[in-house]
Amino acid sequence: MHETLLHIKQFFKTWTGRDNRWLAVPCTIAALLVLAVAVKSCQGIVYLNSNEHKINRLGYPLEEARLLVTVLNEAQADSLIARQEHDTLAVPLVKERYFIAANFDRYLAYHKRDTLGASTSDIIAVVNVGRDLDPEEYATHCDTTKGYLMLVNRLHYLDENYKPRHLVTINKNFTYEENKADSAAVEAFVAMQEDCKQQTGAQLMVNSAYRSFQQQISTYKRNDKRFVARAGKSEHQTGLALDITSLQHPMRGPFDTSAEGVWMRENCHKYGFILRYPKKQSHILGYSYEPWHLRYVGVKTATRVHDEGITYDEYYAFYIENS
Ligand SMILES: [Zn+2]
């Protein structure tokens, strides 16, 4: 500081030809004040152009505008600003557990056209699983490199040539007719049916397991379309899905409420299975409740899906596609 003053003194000495320390100090202060005002003005101009300010002006309190700017990327924030309106659901959506920033526009669009008053968590779930998208336009190939974690549904399909690599025949004691499935799924089923038998006295039976693309075409034609997927969009083609009832309750309805049916739903995750189409989320997936349809995903994933109480489609969108 002392050295700076000496420099300024020298400057004034050169300029005025005199050694005038009393002129140097106020001039320096004045110069610094001008500089401070200039910096402040620049900051003001920058702020007026910031997304935080623009979002704030749409009616979002400053704290909410800051949160939105932090969570959304530049393009998403621009898109929110372009809407030119305040959406009361924007901030509650961002705070949701399974919020995916890339889906932000679609959440708001869904909310806008929703007439049934869906909750924020339902909007998040419905959009994350792609129920807001038209399969005719948005369906893509299933990523089979995900192995046991692959997702097959209306938006993710298998082509007619896909065949699982590790198909094995299920022991005839556990099926009514010849059925094949992935070896890991069969091994897990054998362990599960053994424990189920010990604890409930009932024998679990596999009604249907692997179905080829061609078999699925005829299954679709023969059955209730509410419960059967079109060829290429059925999990049964993965070899990882099993339709199960019991020897004691072979019909699907009675099996649902039977002791072994209840036991299977409560315990299947311990063996690596998930209930693929649960009752309480049928409005999210758009698939009817299927208490008999289990899907093998491995113990770790099945336990997490079970513990978090979400569907596999939601799990896949949030933990696999989003990461
Ligand atoms: Zn099934």
Tab-separated table of C-alpha atoms and ligand atoms in Angstrom:
chain	number	residue	atom	x	y	z
A	1	MET	CA	0.000	0.000	0.000
A	2	HIS	CA	2.789	2.322	1.000
A	3	GLU	CA	4.562	1.603	-2.255
A	4	THR	CA	1.395	2.292	-4.263
A	5	LEU	CA	1.058	5.687	-2.603
A	6	LEU	CA	4.673	6.417	-3.446
A	7	HIS	CA	3.964	5.570	-7.091
A	8	ILE	CA	0.900	7.828	-7.128
A	9	LYS	CA	2.912	10.613	-5.471
A	10	GLN	CA	5.550	10.185	-8.153
A	11	PHE	CA	2.871	10.350	-10.850
A	12	PHE	CA	1.492	13.617	-9.502
A	13	LYS	CA	4.994	15.001	-9.085
A	14	THR	CA	5.694	14.276	-12.754
A	15	TRP	CA	2.302	15.634	-13.797
A	16	THR	CA	2.243	18.865	-11.740
A	17	GLY	CA	5.969	19.321	-11.374
A	18	ARG	CA	5.467	19.528	-7.593
A	19	ASP	CA	5.639	17.163	-4.686
A	20	ASN	CA	1.968	17.331	-3.656
A	21	ARG	CA	0.967	14.504	-1.365
A	22	TRP	CA	-2.308	16.252	-0.365
A	23	LEU	CA	-3.629	16.099	-3.922
A	24	ALA	CA	-2.623	12.457	-4.476
A	25	VAL	CA	-4.722	10.952	-1.666
A	26	PRO	CA	-8.190	12.432	-2.511
A	27	CYS	CA	-7.633	11.811	-6.232
A	28	THR	CA	-6.848	8.154	-5.506
A	29	ILE	CA	-9.986	7.791	-3.380
A	30	ALA	CA	-12.088	9.411	-6.119
A	31	ALA	CA	-10.606	7.075	-8.737
A	32	LEU	CA	-11.352	4.035	-6.600
A	33	LEU	CA	-14.948	5.181	-6.078
A	34	VAL	CA	-15.464	5.603	-9.821
A	35	LEU	CA	-14.018	2.123	-10.348
A	36	ALA	CA	-16.327	0.610	-7.687
A	37	VAL	CA	-19.418	2.228	-9.246
A	38	ALA	CA	-18.388	0.950	-12.681
A	39	VAL	CA	-17.900	-2.610	-11.411
A	40	LYS	CA	-21.245	-2.508	-9.610
A	41	SER	CA	-23.020	-1.307	-12.766
A	42	CYS	CA	-21.465	-4.111	-14.812
A	43	GLN	CA	-22.572	-6.644	-12.214
A	44	GLY	CA	-26.071	-5.169	-12.396
A	45	ILE	CA	-26.172	-5.513	-16.181
A	46	VAL	CA	-24.894	-9.110	-15.975
A	47	TYR	CA	-27.522	-9.953	-13.326
A	48	LEU	CA	-30.348	-8.465	-15.393
A	49	ASN	CA	-29.334	-10.879	-18.159
A	50	SER	CA	-29.017	-13.880	-15.837
A	51	ASN	CA	-31.448	-16.802	-15.863
A	52	GLU	CA	-31.951	-16.348	-12.130
A	53	HIS	CA	-33.344	-12.843	-12.695
A	54	LYS	CA	-35.430	-13.901	-15.697
A	55	ILE	CA	-36.965	-16.797	-13.766
A	56	ASN	CA	-37.509	-14.520	-10.768
A	57	ARG	CA	-39.435	-12.130	-13.038
A	58	LEU	CA	-41.791	-14.954	-14.075
A	59	GLY	CA	-43.069	-14.906	-10.491
A	60	TYR	CA	-40.764	-17.399	-8.801
A	61	PRO	CA	-39.413	-16.049	-5.477
A	62	LEU	CA	-35.656	-15.447	-5.525
A	63	GLU	CA	-34.907	-18.540	-3.466
A	64	GLU	CA	-36.890	-20.736	-5.903
A	65	ALA	CA	-35.280	-19.071	-8.926
A	66	ARG	CA	-31.859	-19.884	-7.451
A	67	LEU	CA	-32.856	-23.505	-6.891
A	68	LEU	CA	-34.150	-23.866	-10.465
A	69	VAL	CA	-30.966	-22.375	-11.910
A	70	THR	CA	-28.874	-24.770	-9.825
A	71	VAL	CA	-30.799	-27.884	-10.857
A	72	LEU	CA	-31.524	-27.136	-14.522
A	73	ASN	CA	-28.953	-26.842	-17.258
A	74	GLU	CA	-28.812	-23.789	-19.530
A	75	ALA	CA	-31.141	-25.211	-22.204
A	76	GLN	CA	-33.721	-26.364	-19.635
A	77	ALA	CA	-33.672	-22.962	-17.899
A	78	ASP	CA	-34.066	-21.238	-21.277
A	79	SER	CA	-37.026	-23.455	-22.030
A	80	LEU	CA	-38.628	-22.611	-18.662
A	81	ILE	CA	-38.142	-18.889	-19.345
A	82	ALA	CA	-39.584	-19.258	-22.850
A	83	ARG	CA	-42.846	-20.507	-21.325
A	84	GLN	CA	-43.373	-16.957	-20.072
A	85	GLU	CA	-45.468	-18.131	-17.147
A	86	HIS	CA	-45.155	-19.224	-13.556
A	87	ASP	CA	-45.862	-22.941	-13.018
A	88	THR	CA	-46.727	-23.706	-9.391
A	89	LEU	CA	-45.472	-27.258	-9.836
A	90	ALA	CA	-41.970	-26.441	-11.133
A	91	VAL	CA	-40.297	-26.264	-7.730
A	92	PRO	CA	-42.207	-29.169	-6.094
A	93	LEU	CA	-41.177	-31.281	-9.121
A	94	VAL	CA	-37.507	-30.388	-8.748
A	95	LYS	CA	-37.623	-31.416	-5.091
A	96	GLU	CA	-39.055	-34.873	-5.851
A	97	ARG	CA	-36.922	-37.907	-5.006
A	98	TYR	CA	-36.887	-39.319	-8.574
A	99	PHE	CA	-36.702	-36.005	-10.451
A	100	ILE	CA	-34.695	-36.263	-13.702
A	101	ALA	CA	-33.639	-32.847	-15.027
A	102	ALA	CA	-33.687	-34.059	-18.645
A	103	ASN	CA	-37.437	-34.756	-18.290
A	104	PHE	CA	-38.288	-31.322	-16.845
A	105	ASP	CA	-40.061	-30.024	-19.956
A	106	ARG	CA	-42.104	-33.185	-20.237
A	107	TYR	CA	-43.182	-33.001	-16.554
A	108	LEU	CA	-44.483	-29.471	-17.101
A	109	ALA	CA	-46.154	-30.396	-20.390
A	110	TYR	CA	-47.823	-33.407	-18.754
A	111	HIS	CA	-48.980	-31.280	-15.825
A	112	LYS	CA	-50.459	-28.725	-18.196
A	113	ARG	CA	-52.613	-31.212	-20.071
A	114	ASP	CA	-53.446	-33.401	-17.051
A	115	THR	CA	-57.096	-33.058	-16.115
A	116	LEU	CA	-57.128	-35.644	-13.328
A	117	GLY	CA	-54.952	-33.703	-10.881
A	118	ALA	CA	-52.034	-36.158	-10.715
A	119	SER	CA	-49.688	-35.672	-7.732
A	120	THR	CA	-46.145	-34.453	-8.339
A	121	SER	CA	-44.728	-37.908	-7.560
A	122	ASP	CA	-47.144	-39.496	-10.044
A	123	ILE	CA	-46.195	-36.971	-12.732
A	124	ILE	CA	-42.533	-37.797	-12.135
A	125	ALA	CA	-43.220	-41.548	-12.301
A	126	VAL	CA	-45.499	-41.437	-15.361
A	127	VAL	CA	-43.068	-39.304	-17.365
A	128	ASN	CA	-39.971	-41.204	-16.213
A	129	VAL	CA	-41.469	-44.447	-17.505
A	130	GLY	CA	-42.458	-42.768	-20.773
A	131	ARG	CA	-46.238	-43.047	-20.487
A	132	ASP	CA	-46.460	-39.551	-21.925
A	133	LEU	CA	-44.791	-40.729	-25.142
A	134	ASP	CA	-46.441	-42.384	-28.122
A	135	PRO	CA	-44.814	-45.828	-28.621
A	136	GLU	CA	-45.434	-45.590	-32.369
A	137	GLU	CA	-43.051	-42.655	-32.454
A	138	TYR	CA	-40.667	-43.208	-29.556
A	139	ALA	CA	-40.175	-46.976	-29.207
A	140	THR	CA	-36.520	-48.040	-29.420
A	141	HIS	CA	-34.550	-51.271	-29.286
A	142	CYS	CA	-34.124	-52.787	-25.841
A	143	ASP	CA	-30.516	-52.477	-24.649
A	144	THR	CA	-29.733	-56.177	-24.273
A	145	THR	CA	-26.166	-55.413	-23.170
A	146	LYS	CA	-27.700	-54.663	-19.753
A	147	GLY	CA	-28.123	-58.445	-19.290
A	148	TYR	CA	-30.353	-59.252	-16.288
A	149	LEU	CA	-31.209	-55.561	-16.029
A	150	MET	CA	-32.562	-55.140	-19.568
A	151	LEU	CA	-35.897	-53.376	-19.830
A	152	VAL	CA	-38.606	-54.590	-22.181
A	153	ASN	CA	-41.887	-52.694	-22.400
A	154	ARG	CA	-43.981	-50.677	-24.857
A	155	LEU	CA	-41.076	-48.331	-25.514
A	156	HIS	CA	-38.225	-50.881	-25.469
A	157	TYR	CA	-38.630	-53.842	-27.763
A	158	LEU	CA	-36.693	-56.947	-28.768
A	159	ASP	CA	-36.402	-57.880	-32.419
A	160	GLU	CA	-37.601	-61.201	-33.744
A	161	ASN	CA	-34.110	-62.695	-33.716
A	162	TYR	CA	-33.321	-62.076	-30.059
A	163	LYS	CA	-32.871	-65.273	-28.127
A	164	PRO	CA	-31.430	-65.575	-24.573
A	165	ARG	CA	-28.069	-67.319	-24.399
A	166	HIS	CA	-28.515	-69.382	-21.244
A	167	LEU	CA	-31.874	-71.078	-21.618
A	168	VAL	CA	-32.376	-74.257	-19.584
A	169	THR	CA	-35.358	-76.560	-19.246
A	170	ILE	CA	-37.288	-76.197	-15.992
A	171	ASN	CA	-37.611	-79.388	-13.926
A	172	LYS	CA	-40.939	-81.046	-14.851
A	173	ASN	CA	-41.931	-81.165	-11.169
A	174	PHE	CA	-42.362	-77.404	-11.301
A	175	THR	CA	-44.178	-76.994	-14.639
A	176	TYR	CA	-47.266	-78.393	-16.348
A	177	GLU	CA	-45.642	-78.520	-19.749
A	178	GLU	CA	-42.121	-78.045	-21.076
A	179	ASN	CA	-40.818	-74.589	-20.247
A	180	LYS	CA	-37.422	-72.977	-20.580
A	181	ALA	CA	-35.942	-69.930	-18.878
A	182	ASP	CA	-32.596	-68.262	-18.194
A	183	SER	CA	-30.420	-70.501	-16.017
A	184	ALA	CA	-30.008	-67.896	-13.223
A	185	ALA	CA	-33.763	-67.303	-13.086
A	186	VAL	CA	-34.424	-71.047	-12.920
A	187	GLU	CA	-31.857	-71.519	-10.137
A	188	ALA	CA	-33.463	-68.677	-8.164
A	189	PHE	CA	-36.945	-70.143	-8.717
A	190	VAL	CA	-35.862	-73.561	-7.457
A	191	ALA	CA	-34.555	-72.005	-4.210
A	192	MET	CA	-37.700	-69.875	-3.832
A	193	GLN	CA	-40.189	-72.707	-4.356
A	194	GLU	CA	-38.315	-74.808	-1.797
A	195	ASP	CA	-38.604	-72.116	0.902
A	196	CYS	CA	-42.199	-71.383	-0.059
A	197	LYS	CA	-43.069	-75.054	0.311
A	198	GLN	CA	-41.447	-75.165	3.732
A	199	GLN	CA	-43.209	-72.062	4.972
A	200	THR	CA	-46.660	-72.315	3.390
A	201	GLY	CA	-46.922	-75.987	2.449
A	202	ALA	CA	-47.779	-75.045	-1.164
A	203	GLN	CA	-45.943	-75.945	-4.363
A	204	LEU	CA	-45.186	-73.019	-6.697
A	205	MET	CA	-45.544	-73.919	-10.375
A	206	VAL	CA	-44.277	-72.169	-13.516
A	207	ASN	CA	-47.101	-71.718	-16.035
A	208	SER	CA	-45.110	-69.875	-18.620
A	209	ALA	CA	-41.496	-68.800	-19.006
A	210	TYR	CA	-39.456	-68.145	-22.166
A	211	ARG	CA	-41.555	-67.403	-25.225
A	212	SER	CA	-39.957	-66.734	-28.586
A	213	PHE	CA	-41.063	-63.828	-30.780
A	214	GLN	CA	-43.124	-66.248	-32.896
A	215	GLN	CA	-44.741	-67.883	-29.855
A	216	GLN	CA	-45.633	-64.437	-28.515
A	217	ILE	CA	-47.500	-63.639	-31.734
A	218	SER	CA	-49.808	-66.613	-31.190
A	219	THR	CA	-50.063	-65.978	-27.414
A	220	TYR	CA	-51.187	-62.416	-28.153
A	221	LYS	CA	-53.793	-63.611	-30.626
A	222	ARG	CA	-55.152	-66.258	-28.229
A	223	ASN	CA	-55.376	-64.238	-25.003
A	224	ASP	CA	-56.861	-61.240	-23.257
A	225	LYS	CA	-54.999	-58.246	-24.721
A	226	ARG	CA	-55.001	-56.541	-21.305
A	227	PHE	CA	-52.571	-59.129	-19.983
A	228	VAL	CA	-50.509	-60.033	-23.026
A	229	ALA	CA	-47.897	-57.882	-24.710
A	230	ARG	CA	-47.333	-57.736	-28.434
A	231	ALA	CA	-44.429	-59.753	-29.885
A	232	GLY	CA	-41.105	-58.003	-29.212
A	233	LYS	CA	-42.572	-56.131	-26.262
A	234	SER	CA	-42.989	-59.115	-23.959
A	235	GLU	CA	-40.539	-59.792	-21.144
A	236	HIS	CA	-41.055	-63.488	-21.733
A	237	GLN	CA	-38.762	-63.239	-24.766
A	238	THR	CA	-35.876	-62.330	-22.405
A	239	GLY	CA	-36.096	-65.712	-20.644
A	240	LEU	CA	-36.075	-63.772	-17.373
A	241	ALA	CA	-39.839	-63.657	-16.749
A	242	LEU	CA	-41.853	-66.410	-15.087
A	243	ASP	CA	-45.618	-66.680	-14.705
A	244	ILE	CA	-46.189	-68.522	-11.446
A	245	THR	CA	-49.166	-69.901	-9.551
A	246	SER	CA	-49.330	-72.961	-7.279
A	247	LEU	CA	-50.457	-76.559	-7.444
A	248	GLN	CA	-53.004	-75.719	-4.735
A	249	HIS	CA	-54.225	-72.515	-6.465
A	250	PRO	CA	-53.568	-72.920	-10.196
A	251	MET	CA	-55.957	-70.110	-11.167
A	252	ARG	CA	-54.480	-66.634	-11.092
A	253	GLY	CA	-57.221	-64.941	-9.031
A	254	PRO	CA	-57.247	-67.391	-6.110
A	255	PHE	CA	-53.424	-67.547	-6.205
A	256	ASP	CA	-53.280	-63.769	-5.644
A	257	THR	CA	-54.948	-64.031	-2.229
A	258	SER	CA	-53.555	-67.455	-1.252
A	259	ALA	CA	-50.930	-67.764	1.517
A	260	GLU	CA	-48.284	-68.811	-1.021
A	261	GLY	CA	-49.217	-65.933	-3.359
A	262	VAL	CA	-48.809	-63.433	-0.515
A	263	TRP	CA	-45.582	-65.147	0.599
A	264	MET	CA	-44.161	-65.003	-2.927
A	265	ARG	CA	-44.828	-61.280	-3.331
A	266	GLU	CA	-43.289	-60.508	0.064
A	267	ASN	CA	-40.210	-62.668	-0.371
A	268	CYS	CA	-39.377	-62.968	-4.075
A	269	HIS	CA	-36.808	-60.125	-3.946
A	270	LYS	CA	-34.635	-62.241	-1.645
A	271	TYR	CA	-34.168	-64.613	-4.587
A	272	GLY	CA	-33.665	-61.886	-7.200
A	273	PHE	CA	-37.248	-61.521	-8.492
A	274	ILE	CA	-39.517	-58.508	-8.633
A	275	LEU	CA	-43.254	-58.347	-9.111
A	276	ARG	CA	-43.229	-56.626	-12.475
A	277	TYR	CA	-46.769	-55.237	-12.591
A	278	PRO	CA	-47.799	-54.280	-9.038
A	279	LYS	CA	-51.348	-53.358	-8.098
A	280	LYS	CA	-50.741	-49.938	-6.606
A	281	GLN	CA	-48.759	-48.690	-9.611
A	282	SER	CA	-50.914	-49.980	-12.456
A	283	HIS	CA	-52.018	-46.368	-13.125
A	284	ILE	CA	-48.355	-45.440	-13.658
A	285	LEU	CA	-47.320	-48.306	-15.914
A	286	GLY	CA	-50.644	-48.683	-17.675
A	287	TYR	CA	-50.394	-52.468	-17.273
A	288	SER	CA	-53.011	-54.395	-15.293
A	289	TYR	CA	-51.997	-55.961	-11.993
A	290	GLU	CA	-50.331	-59.360	-12.539
A	291	PRO	CA	-49.711	-61.130	-9.220
A	292	TRP	CA	-48.268	-64.109	-11.099
A	293	HIS	CA	-45.648	-62.415	-13.295
A	294	LEU	CA	-42.155	-62.285	-11.768
A	295	ARG	CA	-39.053	-60.943	-13.442
A	296	TYR	CA	-35.499	-61.929	-12.519
A	297	VAL	CA	-33.094	-58.984	-12.046
A	298	GLY	CA	-30.693	-60.380	-9.410
A	299	VAL	CA	-30.880	-60.061	-5.627
A	300	LYS	CA	-29.227	-56.641	-5.294
A	301	THR	CA	-31.513	-54.859	-7.756
A	302	ALA	CA	-34.640	-56.768	-6.712
A	303	THR	CA	-34.035	-55.800	-3.070
A	304	ARG	CA	-33.585	-52.151	-3.972
A	305	VAL	CA	-36.717	-52.083	-6.157
A	306	HIS	CA	-38.655	-53.764	-3.330
A	307	ASP	CA	-37.287	-51.489	-0.592
A	308	GLU	CA	-37.921	-48.299	-2.527
A	309	GLY	CA	-41.439	-49.417	-3.479
A	310	ILE	CA	-41.093	-48.391	-7.129
A	311	THR	CA	-41.719	-50.252	-10.375
A	312	TYR	CA	-38.842	-51.603	-12.418
A	313	ASP	CA	-39.543	-49.106	-15.209
A	314	GLU	CA	-39.072	-46.246	-12.705
A	315	TYR	CA	-35.950	-47.891	-11.310
A	316	TYR	CA	-34.487	-48.319	-14.788
A	317	ALA	CA	-35.221	-44.702	-15.795
A	318	PHE	CA	-33.714	-43.239	-12.633
A	319	TYR	CA	-30.827	-45.530	-11.722
A	320	ILE	CA	-29.760	-46.989	-15.060
A	321	GLU	CA	-30.674	-44.644	-17.929
A	322	ASN	CA	-30.211	-41.454	-15.931
A	323	SER	CA	-26.797	-42.297	-14.446
B	1	ZN	ZN	-46.066	-63.048	-17.746
